[in-house]
């Protein structure tokens, strides 16, 4: 009996020890989970705090921006001509008075070509819509002063933008930061001028639209619910871009055929019969003022992408093609290709997307983009349809020296039946080539009866028999298209033609042309834009109410070769986009812009001491006008030559 009791006691003790150990393990696991959750919350809060605190007016101090210059040439706070030097801006931008403060560097400090660096705190990561806005001043007395905006990630330094335009007024600048998936810092980098009376100043620095979506209890049917409870559009799932913020939209992506080019071309192949090949690289391209400085996947200079190099020995019109693996006939409408492209340069060429069903068969064009877009990775979604097996073809066409075109993060939806056994298309028969209506470099009139120089397009003279060379040159009521105006917005929010109530229910309910529901509205919902602004013609920041307002703006005389842009920026709340602002334009018209010679009427007289008067005739240039709405910010942009 004693032995049995002892055995029972020992068994009970073992059970208790096991229970205690189990409880301890559970407690440890719970503590670890709590620590992880708290860490995520703290890191997120720190990231958001840094993004918000990175905004600075310099009225009280340097905020979170620190001068890390070496030597006496450094960034400091100043006001009213920088006090002693009296060569900087006489007013700040925030208050517009002599009492307002800004940050500046002055060439009387330092020696030689020293550099001054202003750096902010570490930012953990940013969303794809992130942009840096600030105002800058470069004294017209400057000889070589400039401002560079740089992104510092570990030991990698990426130059984002360089500003050199001299003017004794404050100028606005917008830099597309975009998605950066690793911790980084932003830096303003100024170079000293040899002139002792030259200043560079900055003011009103803001980081906007950099945060990821906020948590929501419920998402719309067309949205994906992230693990962190944020809601994103379902089309953003598995596109090689962290749109949720926690990366949950990029999990479980085995059914999505994709390539970020970090380890090669994946299943894509070069065309052996084109003029040259696509190049895989990281960092900047070889040509100046064109091409990306970083990839899209990481947003830094360490990631890889592919591009076409436009510098010598390349010539205008040469082509490079890239082929996808063979794709089976889609059984539904759910076969799409998604990709990010970069087209930055003033001699930019063309990027085309085709499909082909045989090696020598005809190419069917599905998508095309020509001309400068921005120093920014822009996304495109193209639907793929075919009743035969096919390949997708990327084609880059050289424009000029500054026309590097790049691709990154290419992905197919699961609805595309991608071959995985190196399947080849049939050879087919080589199609007969159709002769070009006009030689390369000439504009083809719409009716095909004439070829004219591009310099004669939009010159207010009708050189084509059908007058098509002057059809898309500014005037537009948006009833039958955009009339030559092109949306160059970057990111999610763009200009769009619309009819009736705008999507946000804030814009006009009727268009201006017909004053009825049948008219067309031009709707904007914003995103970043880059590009040099030569002159600000008009700016409107007030709420004009739910009514159309007529506006005339003086353009004045300018040399040939400029474009007009509409730019708009909706209101934001703490750096987060809102959809409570709609901006619309309609009935654009250029008046008295014909550069005809001024007619002079003279009346000779012999009266002593009195000279003949010259009176400008009816064709002298008067105040030209056009209907325009807002340009309160830097995005989005519509443009016309």
PDB file of C-alpha atoms in Angstrom, residues 14 34 46 60 81 91 97 102 136 138 172 252 255 324-325 390 424 454 464 531 564 570 607-608 620:
ATOM      1  CA  UNK A  14       5.193  14.918 -12.674  1.00  0.00           C
ATOM      2  CA  UNK A  34       3.068  41.154 -27.337  1.00  0.00           C
ATOM      3  CA  UNK A  46       8.181  56.434 -35.245  1.00  0.00           C
ATOM      4  CA  UNK A  60      11.236  78.248 -34.556  1.00  0.00           C
ATOM      5  CA  UNK A  81      18.401  89.235 -46.501  1.00  0.00           C
ATOM      6  CA  UNK A  91      11.143  87.614 -47.215  1.00  0.00           C
ATOM      7  CA  UNK A  97       7.380  88.840 -44.661  1.00  0.00           C
ATOM      8  CA  UNK A 102      14.265  80.012 -43.724  1.00  0.00           C
ATOM      9  CA  UNK A 136      13.956  77.220 -52.918  1.00  0.00           C
ATOM     10  CA  UNK A 138      18.977  80.769 -55.709  1.00  0.00           C
ATOM     11  CA  UNK A 172       8.461  75.536 -55.842  1.00  0.00           C
ATOM     12  CA  UNK A 252       1.070  33.755 -51.452  1.00  0.00           C
ATOM     13  CA  UNK A 255       0.390  31.749 -59.133  1.00  0.00           C
ATOM     14  CA  UNK A 324       7.825  36.944 -72.789  1.00  0.00           C
ATOM     15  CA  UNK A 325       7.447  33.171 -72.481  1.00  0.00           C
ATOM     16  CA  UNK A 390       1.058  34.243 -78.054  1.00  0.00           C
ATOM     17  CA  UNK A 424       8.193  28.142 -79.049  1.00  0.00           C
ATOM     18  CA  UNK A 454       7.346  68.949 -87.015  1.00  0.00           C
ATOM     19  CA  UNK A 464      -1.789  70.332 -94.154  1.00  0.00           C
ATOM     20  CA  UNK A 531       9.611  68.571 -64.850  1.00  0.00           C
ATOM     21  CA  UNK A 564       1.404  74.706 -71.404  1.00  0.00           C
ATOM     22  CA  UNK A 570      -6.058  68.469 -53.751  1.00  0.00           C
ATOM     23  CA  UNK A 607       5.253 119.979 -88.820  1.00  0.00           C
ATOM     24  CA  UNK A 608       8.483 121.144 -87.154  1.00  0.00           C
ATOM     25  CA  UNK A 620      -0.441  93.680 -82.526  1.00  0.00           C
TER      26      UNK A 620
END
